[in-house]
Amino acid sequence: MDKELEHGNHFKRYKSGYYWLDKRRIGRIVVSQKMVHKYNLSAKFIGDFFDKNIFEVDFKHEYIARFSHIIQLNHSYGYSQSKGSRATTQTPHGKCFSKEFVAWLNNFPLDLLYEGHENAEVWAWCQEKN
């Protein structure tokens, strides 16, 4: 098991090495209460997310009716075994931005992405911030 040892502003350090966080990209997955229980997810209430962010009213009510929680994703642009070594996109947990790697980095099971749109929906995946 690759245990997290340190979390800095721009990196996460695990036993396997350094994962350099991409602060220019965002990702979000909305999930049903059923998925939160099934996978024991650490997610925020979707209503709290909407209260802090501005969206069209119709959009907000539609998603609150369908989903209870949101997972805000971290992304990593590179991995290196030590802090000073050159970063690569290939990691021990898959290639940066791949489904396998992003699931691992954000501590949710890959199966969540295949649960169907009634239970989980990807809003953004490695999307550049405006």
CSV table of C-alpha atoms in Angstrom, one decimal:
chain,number,residue,atom,x,y,z
A,1,MET,CA,0.0,0.0,0.0
A,2,ASP,CA,1.3,3.4,-1.0
A,3,LYS,CA,0.8,5.6,2.1
A,4,GLU,CA,0.6,9.4,2.0
A,5,LEU,CA,3.5,10.8,4.1
A,6,GLU,CA,3.3,14.6,3.4
A,7,HIS,CA,0.9,17.0,1.7
A,8,GLY,CA,2.3,20.3,0.5
A,9,ASN,CA,0.7,23.1,-1.4
A,10,HIS,CA,1.9,21.8,-4.8
A,11,PHE,CA,2.6,18.1,-4.1
A,12,LYS,CA,1.7,15.0,-2.2
A,13,ARG,CA,4.5,12.7,-1.1
A,14,TYR,CA,3.9,9.0,-0.8
A,15,LYS,CA,6.2,6.1,-0.1
A,16,SER,CA,6.5,5.7,-3.8
A,17,GLY,CA,7.6,9.3,-4.4
A,18,TYR,CA,6.3,12.8,-5.2
A,19,TYR,CA,3.1,13.6,-7.1
A,20,TRP,CA,3.1,17.2,-8.4
A,21,LEU,CA,-0.4,18.7,-8.2
A,22,ASP,CA,-1.8,20.5,-11.2
A,23,LYS,CA,-3.4,23.6,-9.8
A,24,ARG,CA,-4.5,24.7,-13.3
A,25,ARG,CA,-6.9,21.8,-13.7
A,26,ILE,CA,-10.1,20.9,-11.9
A,27,GLY,CA,-12.3,17.9,-11.9
A,28,ARG,CA,-15.7,17.0,-10.3
A,29,ILE,CA,-17.8,14.0,-10.0
A,30,VAL,CA,-21.4,14.2,-8.6
A,31,VAL,CA,-22.7,11.1,-6.8
A,32,SER,CA,-25.8,9.7,-5.3
A,33,GLN,CA,-26.2,8.9,-1.6
A,34,LYS,CA,-26.2,5.3,-2.6
A,35,MET,CA,-22.7,5.6,-3.9
A,36,VAL,CA,-21.5,7.5,-0.8
A,37,HIS,CA,-22.6,4.5,1.3
A,38,LYS,CA,-21.6,1.8,-1.1
A,39,TYR,CA,-18.0,3.0,-1.4
A,40,ASN,CA,-17.7,4.9,1.9
A,41,LEU,CA,-16.8,8.1,0.0
A,42,SER,CA,-15.4,11.2,1.4
A,43,ALA,CA,-17.5,13.8,-0.5
A,44,LYS,CA,-19.1,17.2,0.1
A,45,PHE,CA,-22.9,17.8,0.1
A,46,ILE,CA,-23.8,19.1,-3.3
A,47,GLY,CA,-26.0,21.9,-1.8
A,48,ASP,CA,-23.0,23.3,0.1
A,49,PHE,CA,-21.0,23.3,-3.2
A,50,PHE,CA,-23.8,25.2,-5.0
A,51,ASP,CA,-24.1,27.7,-2.1
A,52,LYS,CA,-20.4,28.6,-2.6
A,53,ASN,CA,-20.5,28.6,-6.5
A,54,ILE,CA,-22.8,30.5,-8.9
A,55,PHE,CA,-24.7,28.4,-11.4
A,56,GLU,CA,-28.0,28.8,-13.3
A,57,VAL,CA,-31.0,28.1,-11.1
A,58,ASP,CA,-32.4,25.3,-13.3
A,59,PHE,CA,-29.0,23.6,-13.4
A,60,LYS,CA,-28.7,23.7,-9.6
A,61,HIS,CA,-32.1,22.3,-8.8
A,62,GLU,CA,-31.8,19.5,-11.4
A,63,TYR,CA,-28.6,18.2,-9.9
A,64,ILE,CA,-29.7,18.6,-6.3
A,65,ALA,CA,-32.7,16.4,-7.1
A,66,ARG,CA,-30.5,13.7,-8.7
A,67,PHE,CA,-27.3,13.7,-6.6
A,68,SER,CA,-26.5,14.3,-3.0
A,69,HIS,CA,-22.7,14.8,-3.0
A,70,ILE,CA,-19.8,16.1,-5.1
A,71,ILE,CA,-16.2,14.9,-5.2
A,72,GLN,CA,-13.7,17.7,-6.2
A,73,LEU,CA,-10.7,16.0,-7.9
A,74,ASN,CA,-7.1,16.8,-7.5
A,75,HIS,CA,-4.9,16.2,-10.6
A,76,SER,CA,-1.2,15.7,-11.0
A,77,TYR,CA,0.9,16.7,-13.9
A,78,GLY,CA,3.9,14.6,-12.9
A,79,TYR,CA,5.6,12.1,-10.6
A,80,SER,CA,9.2,11.8,-9.4
A,81,GLN,CA,10.8,9.4,-7.0
A,82,SER,CA,12.6,12.2,-5.1
A,83,LYS,CA,11.8,15.9,-4.7
A,84,GLY,CA,14.8,17.0,-6.9
A,85,SER,CA,14.5,14.4,-9.7
A,86,ARG,CA,12.8,15.0,-13.1
A,87,ALA,CA,9.1,14.4,-13.2
A,88,THR,CA,7.4,12.0,-15.6
A,89,THR,CA,3.7,11.4,-16.4
A,90,GLN,CA,4.1,7.7,-15.8
A,91,THR,CA,3.5,6.8,-12.2
A,92,PRO,CA,3.4,3.5,-10.2
A,93,HIS,CA,-0.4,4.0,-10.2
A,94,GLY,CA,-0.9,4.6,-13.9
A,95,LYS,CA,-0.4,7.5,-16.3
A,96,CYS,CA,-1.2,11.1,-15.0
A,97,PHE,CA,-4.8,12.0,-16.0
A,98,SER,CA,-5.8,8.4,-16.6
A,99,LYS,CA,-9.0,7.1,-14.9
A,100,GLU,CA,-6.9,4.7,-12.8
A,101,PHE,CA,-4.5,7.3,-11.6
A,102,VAL,CA,-7.0,10.0,-10.8
A,103,ALA,CA,-9.1,7.5,-8.9
A,104,TRP,CA,-6.1,6.4,-6.9
A,105,LEU,CA,-4.9,10.0,-6.2
A,106,ASN,CA,-8.4,11.0,-5.0
A,107,ASN,CA,-9.0,7.9,-3.0
A,108,PHE,CA,-12.1,6.5,-4.7
A,109,PRO,CA,-12.6,3.2,-6.4
A,110,LEU,CA,-12.3,3.1,-10.1
A,111,ASP,CA,-15.6,1.2,-10.2
A,112,LEU,CA,-17.4,4.4,-9.2
A,113,LEU,CA,-16.8,5.7,-12.8
A,114,TYR,CA,-18.8,2.8,-14.2
A,115,GLU,CA,-21.9,3.0,-12.0
A,116,GLY,CA,-24.1,4.7,-14.5
A,117,HIS,CA,-25.3,8.3,-14.9
A,118,GLU,CA,-28.1,7.8,-12.3
A,119,ASN,CA,-25.5,7.2,-9.6
A,120,ALA,CA,-22.3,9.0,-10.7
A,121,GLU,CA,-21.6,11.6,-13.3
A,122,VAL,CA,-18.3,13.2,-14.2
A,123,TRP,CA,-18.8,17.0,-14.5
A,124,ALA,CA,-15.2,17.8,-15.3
A,125,TRP,CA,-12.1,15.7,-15.8
A,126,CYS,CA,-8.7,17.5,-16.0
A,127,GLN,CA,-10.4,20.6,-17.2
A,128,GLU,CA,-8.4,23.8,-17.4
A,129,LYS,CA,-9.6,26.5,-14.9
A,130,ASN,CA,-10.8,29.7,-16.5
